[in-house]
mmCIF file of C-alpha atoms in Angstrom:
data_model
loop_
_atom_site.group_PDB
_atom_site.id
_atom_site.type_symbol
_atom_site.label_atom_id
_atom_site.label_comp_id
_atom_site.label_asym_id
_atom_site.label_seq_id
_atom_site.Cartn_x
_atom_site.Cartn_y
_atom_site.Cartn_z
ATOM 1 C CA MET A 208 68.494 61.949 85.216
ATOM 2 C CA ASN A 209 67.163 64.287 82.616
ATOM 3 C CA LYS A 210 70.088 66.455 81.534
ATOM 4 C CA GLN A 211 67.665 69.145 80.422
ATOM 5 C CA SER A 212 66.080 69.519 83.861
ATOM 6 C CA ASN A 213 66.738 72.350 86.305
ATOM 7 C CA THR A 214 67.780 69.844 88.972
ATOM 8 C CA TYR A 215 70.514 68.429 86.753
ATOM 9 C CA THR A 216 71.760 71.929 85.929
ATOM 10 C CA ILE A 217 71.929 72.933 89.608
ATOM 11 C CA ILE A 218 73.752 69.733 90.627
ATOM 12 C CA TYR A 219 76.182 70.133 87.725
ATOM 13 C CA ILE A 220 76.995 73.737 88.755
ATOM 14 C CA ILE A 221 77.483 72.761 92.409
ATOM 15 C CA VAL A 222 79.838 69.903 91.533
ATOM 16 C CA LEU A 223 81.781 72.127 89.137
ATOM 17 C CA VAL A 224 82.149 74.884 91.752
ATOM 18 C CA VAL A 225 83.344 72.379 94.369
ATOM 19 C CA LEU A 226 85.904 70.866 92.000
ATOM 20 C CA VAL A 227 87.244 74.227 90.844
ATOM 21 C CA GLY A 228 87.329 75.589 94.389
ATOM 22 C CA THR A 229 89.207 72.533 95.622
ATOM 23 C CA ALA A 230 91.723 72.830 92.786
ATOM 24 C CA LEU A 231 92.307 76.527 93.471
ATOM 25 C CA ALA A 232 92.712 75.926 97.212
ATOM 26 C CA ALA A 233 95.204 73.132 96.596
ATOM 27 C CA THR A 234 97.174 75.300 94.185
ATOM 28 C CA SER A 235 97.247 78.191 96.648
ATOM 29 C CA LEU A 236 98.479 75.957 99.463
ATOM 30 C CA SER A 237 101.161 74.416 97.278
ATOM 31 C CA LEU A 238 102.476 77.866 96.287
ATOM 32 C CA LYS A 239 102.217 79.470 99.718
ATOM 33 C CA GLY A 240 105.733 78.502 100.751
ATOM 34 C CA ARG A 241 107.256 79.862 97.566
ATOM 35 C CA GLN A 242 105.228 83.067 97.806
ATOM 36 C CA GLN A 243 106.505 83.642 101.352
ATOM 37 C CA GLU A 244 110.067 82.988 100.246
ATOM 38 C CA ASN A 245 109.700 85.559 97.477
ATOM 39 C CA ALA A 246 108.213 88.101 99.897
ATOM 40 C CA ASN A 247 111.069 87.535 102.349
ATOM 41 C CA ALA A 248 113.657 87.899 99.598
ATOM 42 C CA ASP A 249 112.077 91.169 98.460
ATOM 43 C CA LYS A 250 112.143 92.498 102.018
ATOM 44 C CA MET A 251 115.796 91.477 102.399
ATOM 45 C CA SER A 252 116.660 93.238 99.159
ATOM 46 C CA GLN A 253 114.983 96.438 100.363
ATOM 47 C CA ILE A 254 116.834 96.335 103.687
ATOM 48 C CA LEU A 255 120.157 95.928 101.882
ATOM 49 C CA ALA A 256 119.259 98.742 99.468
ATOM 50 C CA ALA A 257 119.111 101.184 102.386
ATOM 51 C CA ALA A 258 122.741 100.300 103.078
ATOM 52 C CA LEU A 259 123.576 100.877 99.388
ATOM 53 C CA ILE A 260 124.076 97.168 98.739
ATOM 54 C CA SER A 261 122.563 95.709 95.576
ATOM 55 C CA PRO A 262 122.628 91.890 95.562
ATOM 56 C CA ALA A 263 123.141 90.087 92.279
ATOM 57 C CA LYS A 264 120.173 88.130 90.963
ATOM 58 C CA GLY A 265 119.780 84.964 92.987
ATOM 59 C CA GLU A 266 122.189 86.176 95.686
ATOM 60 C CA VAL A 267 119.755 88.034 97.954
ATOM 61 C CA LEU A 268 119.635 85.400 100.696
ATOM 62 C CA ALA A 269 123.381 84.880 100.659
ATOM 63 C CA ASP A 270 124.133 88.603 100.717
ATOM 64 C CA PHE A 271 121.590 89.252 103.448
ATOM 65 C CA ASP A 272 123.239 86.639 105.648
ATOM 66 C CA LYS A 273 126.656 88.036 104.736
ATOM 67 C CA TYR A 274 126.029 91.725 105.380
ATOM 68 C CA ILE A 275 123.246 91.745 107.994
ATOM 69 C CA THR A 276 125.387 90.643 110.897
ATOM 70 C CA GLY A 277 122.886 91.285 113.659
ATOM 71 C CA GLN A 278 119.215 91.861 114.357
ATOM 72 C CA ILE A 279 117.703 93.254 117.541
ATOM 73 C CA VAL A 280 114.390 94.696 118.698
ATOM 74 C CA VAL A 281 114.370 97.667 121.045
ATOM 75 C CA ASN A 282 111.768 99.682 122.919
ATOM 76 C CA GLU A 283 111.297 103.429 123.189
ATOM 77 C CA GLN A 284 113.968 103.575 125.901
ATOM 78 C CA GLY A 285 116.509 102.004 123.569
ATOM 79 C CA ALA A 286 116.643 98.787 125.591
ATOM 80 C CA THR A 287 116.748 95.446 123.821
ATOM 81 C CA ILE A 288 113.577 93.342 123.931
ATOM 82 C CA GLU A 289 114.607 89.747 124.469
ATOM 83 C CA ASP A 290 113.185 86.862 122.404
ATOM 84 C CA ALA A 291 111.858 89.192 119.692
ATOM 85 C CA LYS A 292 112.912 88.719 116.059
ATOM 86 C CA ALA A 293 113.442 91.895 114.058
ATOM 87 C CA PHE A 294 112.594 90.362 110.689
ATOM 88 C CA ASP A 295 109.239 89.071 111.968
ATOM 89 C CA ILE A 296 108.023 92.388 113.403
ATOM 90 C CA ASN A 297 105.029 93.818 111.524
ATOM 91 C CA VAL A 298 106.112 97.446 111.205
ATOM 92 C CA ALA A 299 102.748 98.469 109.737
ATOM 93 C CA ASN A 300 100.988 97.368 112.922
ATOM 94 C CA GLU A 301 103.652 98.754 115.237
ATOM 95 C CA SER A 302 103.509 102.191 113.594
ATOM 96 C CA LYS A 303 99.890 102.546 114.706
ATOM 97 C CA LEU A 304 100.564 101.759 118.385
ATOM 98 C CA PRO A 305 101.397 104.279 121.113
ATOM 99 C CA VAL A 306 105.154 104.858 121.116
ATOM 100 C CA ASP A 307 105.690 103.276 124.536
ATOM 101 C CA ARG A 308 104.147 100.002 123.332
ATOM 102 C CA ARG A 309 106.057 99.582 120.088
ATOM 103 C CA GLN A 310 108.595 96.918 119.231
ATOM 104 C CA LEU A 311 111.274 98.588 117.122
ATOM 105 C CA PRO A 312 113.360 96.410 114.775
ATOM 106 C CA VAL A 313 117.020 97.191 114.110
ATOM 107 C CA PHE A 314 119.081 95.513 111.392
ATOM 108 C CA ILE A 315 122.825 95.768 111.951
ATOM 109 C CA CYS A 316 124.774 95.825 108.709
ATOM 110 C CA THR A 317 128.478 95.393 108.107
ATOM 111 C CA THR A 318 129.184 96.988 104.729
ATOM 112 C CA PRO A 319 131.758 95.649 102.254
ATOM 113 C CA ASP A 320 134.309 98.154 103.602
ATOM 114 C CA GLY A 321 133.796 96.889 107.158
ATOM 115 C CA ALA A 322 131.774 99.820 108.501
ATOM 116 C CA THR A 323 128.769 99.259 110.758
ATOM 117 C CA LYS A 324 125.370 100.688 109.833
ATOM 118 C CA TYR A 325 122.035 100.503 111.642
ATOM 119 C CA ILE A 326 118.977 100.061 109.434
ATOM 120 C CA LEU A 327 115.571 101.134 110.751
ATOM 121 C CA PRO A 328 112.220 100.391 109.039
ATOM 122 C CA VAL A 329 109.543 103.046 108.486
ATOM 123 C CA TYR A 330 105.909 102.756 107.412
ATOM 124 C CA GLY A 331 103.236 105.308 106.594
ATOM 125 C CA ALA A 332 100.489 106.441 104.221
ATOM 126 C CA GLY A 333 100.741 108.059 100.809
ATOM 127 C CA LEU A 334 97.981 109.405 98.596
ATOM 128 C CA TRP A 335 96.516 106.088 97.415
ATOM 129 C CA GLY A 336 97.907 103.525 99.822
ATOM 130 C CA PRO A 337 100.746 102.538 102.124
ATOM 131 C CA ILE A 338 104.320 103.701 101.724
ATOM 132 C CA TRP A 339 107.315 102.233 103.525
ATOM 133 C CA GLY A 340 111.068 102.116 103.561
ATOM 134 C CA TYR A 341 114.319 101.652 105.429
ATOM 135 C CA VAL A 342 116.802 104.244 106.676
ATOM 136 C CA ALA A 343 120.432 103.329 107.406
ATOM 137 C CA PHE A 344 122.443 105.287 109.977
ATOM 138 C CA ASP A 345 126.157 105.585 110.610
ATOM 139 C CA ASP A 346 127.388 104.449 113.992
ATOM 140 C CA ASP A 347 127.294 108.042 115.270
ATOM 141 C CA GLY A 348 123.513 107.623 115.551
ATOM 142 C CA SER A 349 122.793 110.835 113.648
ATOM 143 C CA THR A 350 124.142 110.688 110.094
ATOM 144 C CA ILE A 351 121.980 108.978 107.478
ATOM 145 C CA TYR A 352 124.069 106.637 105.346
ATOM 146 C CA GLY A 353 121.356 105.628 102.895
ATOM 147 C CA ALA A 354 117.611 105.227 102.438
ATOM 148 C CA TYR A 355 115.138 103.194 100.440
ATOM 149 C CA PHE A 356 111.450 103.950 99.886
ATOM 150 C CA ALA A 357 108.623 102.026 98.219
ATOM 151 C CA HIS A 358 104.877 102.301 97.732
ATOM 152 C CA GLN A 359 101.838 100.221 96.894
ATOM 153 C CA GLY A 360 99.876 102.429 94.517
ATOM 154 C CA GLU A 361 101.144 105.998 94.197
ATOM 155 C CA THR A 362 100.668 107.825 90.906
ATOM 156 C CA PRO A 363 103.316 106.983 88.260
ATOM 157 C CA GLY A 364 105.468 109.993 87.460
ATOM 158 C CA LEU A 365 104.295 111.790 90.606
ATOM 159 C CA GLY A 366 104.140 110.234 94.081
ATOM 160 C CA ALA A 367 105.579 106.968 92.791
ATOM 161 C CA GLU A 368 108.881 108.794 92.270
ATOM 162 C CA ILE A 369 109.723 108.272 95.947
ATOM 163 C CA GLU A 370 111.099 104.876 94.929
ATOM 164 C CA LYS A 371 113.628 106.469 92.569
ATOM 165 C CA PRO A 372 117.268 107.004 93.609
ATOM 166 C CA PHE A 373 117.132 110.733 92.836
ATOM 167 C CA PHE A 374 114.749 111.096 95.792
ATOM 168 C CA SER A 375 116.276 108.668 98.299
ATOM 169 C CA ASP A 376 119.845 109.802 97.531
ATOM 170 C CA GLN A 377 118.990 113.231 98.950
ATOM 171 C CA PHE A 378 118.921 111.712 102.435
ATOM 172 C CA ARG A 379 122.568 110.668 102.415
ATOM 173 C CA GLY A 380 124.594 112.695 104.919
ATOM 174 C CA LYS A 381 121.574 114.323 106.556
ATOM 175 C CA GLN A 382 121.558 114.608 110.353
ATOM 176 C CA VAL A 383 118.692 113.815 112.719
ATOM 177 C CA PHE A 384 120.303 115.435 115.764
ATOM 178 C CA LYS A 385 120.675 119.198 115.460
ATOM 179 C CA ASP A 386 121.822 121.399 118.343
ATOM 180 C CA GLY A 387 120.975 118.629 120.801
ATOM 181 C CA ARG A 388 117.464 118.160 119.400
ATOM 182 C CA PHE A 389 116.115 115.123 117.551
ATOM 183 C CA LEU A 390 114.660 116.336 114.266
ATOM 184 C CA PRO A 391 113.823 113.725 111.626
ATOM 185 C CA VAL A 392 114.611 114.940 108.119
ATOM 186 C CA ALA A 393 111.854 117.154 106.719
ATOM 187 C CA VAL A 394 110.429 116.738 103.222
ATOM 188 C CA VAL A 395 109.569 120.162 101.830
ATOM 189 C CA LYS A 396 108.493 121.765 98.571
ATOM 190 C CA ALA A 397 111.454 122.496 96.305
ATOM 191 C CA GLY A 398 112.848 125.945 97.041
ATOM 192 C CA GLN A 399 111.508 126.055 100.593
ATOM 193 C CA GLN A 400 113.218 125.396 103.912
ATOM 194 C CA PRO A 401 111.854 124.313 107.306
ATOM 195 C CA LEU A 402 111.752 126.942 110.020
ATOM 196 C CA ASN A 403 113.462 125.036 112.830
ATOM 197 C CA ASN A 404 116.871 124.464 111.191
ATOM 198 C CA GLU A 405 116.295 120.738 110.667
ATOM 199 C CA ASP A 406 117.901 118.989 107.728
ATOM 200 C CA TYR A 407 115.569 118.604 104.763
ATOM 201 C CA VAL A 408 115.139 117.204 101.265
ATOM 202 C CA ASP A 409 113.056 118.386 98.333
ATOM 203 C CA GLY A 410 109.698 116.690 97.891
ATOM 204 C CA ILE A 411 108.417 115.245 94.643
ATOM 205 C CA SER A 412 107.136 117.850 92.182
ATOM 206 C CA GLY A 413 103.430 117.189 91.727
ATOM 207 C CA GLY A 414 103.450 114.598 94.500
ATOM 208 C CA THR A 415 102.716 116.883 97.429
ATOM 209 C CA ILE A 416 100.568 114.469 99.432
ATOM 210 C CA THR A 417 102.973 111.564 98.979
ATOM 211 C CA SER A 418 105.923 113.789 99.919
ATOM 212 C CA LYS A 419 104.060 114.947 103.017
ATOM 213 C CA GLY A 420 103.372 111.288 103.799
ATOM 214 C CA VAL A 421 107.087 110.497 103.678
ATOM 215 C CA GLY A 422 107.826 113.333 106.099
ATOM 216 C CA GLU A 423 105.119 112.204 108.512
ATOM 217 C CA MET A 424 106.300 108.594 108.197
ATOM 218 C CA LEU A 425 109.845 109.547 109.167
ATOM 219 C CA ASP A 426 108.631 111.591 112.121
ATOM 220 C CA ASN A 427 106.295 108.863 113.369
ATOM 221 C CA CYS A 428 108.654 105.937 112.890
ATOM 222 C CA LEU A 429 112.107 107.382 113.589
ATOM 223 C CA THR A 430 111.251 109.435 116.682
ATOM 224 C CA PRO A 431 110.701 106.296 118.839
ATOM 225 C CA TYR A 432 114.329 105.323 118.061
ATOM 226 C CA ARG A 433 115.694 108.562 119.526
ATOM 227 C CA ARG A 434 117.151 107.037 122.685
ATOM 228 C CA PHE A 435 118.561 104.067 120.806
ATOM 229 C CA LEU A 436 120.318 106.388 118.348
ATOM 230 C CA GLN A 437 121.631 108.531 121.202
ATOM 231 C CA LYS A 438 123.203 105.466 122.800
ATOM 232 C CA LEU A 439 125.109 104.708 119.585
ATOM 233 C CA ALA A 440 127.035 107.952 119.996
ATOM 234 C CA GLU A 441 127.946 107.343 123.636
#
């Protein structure tokens, strides 16, 4: 075949594309298992972070199994949903469903000092993309023990600061039950206070939309756990 012809050029390109595509597909499939393992380990690390536990490098799986001593899924009524696995629940999808249709994961943590904490996932929207996190509660069902927040693409130095300890540490000791009412912690502009006596934290300076997103995320994702948290105190 004439290597200078258009036919030869087209056949050459097609064969090259097929070979490269096959190689890329094979590589992707071979790495898929490892990628999922890394994603799972990152999720485990975030869950533990809400309970103020920082695994050593390479010890995430071991520490998760050590400290996360139970996992359940509940519904809006606080009743356990049988045969559902907390770790496998897609919180992003669940957060968009009507409250009475949601599956609500709960991670039960036994801290190094032997205390029991209940870790609840949250998911919402920031300025440029999704934000998410985990909030750990004491066994009284009202006091926040710790929190962890992350984002996909918030602005560095502004909204992205929600992932910093100076922001999440504000949540420690805050209450979600006030005077018999369930009031998820508000995120307000520094120097301001909410009007309904709910506990609050200062938002990120210059990150107003992201801060508002965190507040809305907590309201949307923690409110469905109200009955479950009430039962903890009984």
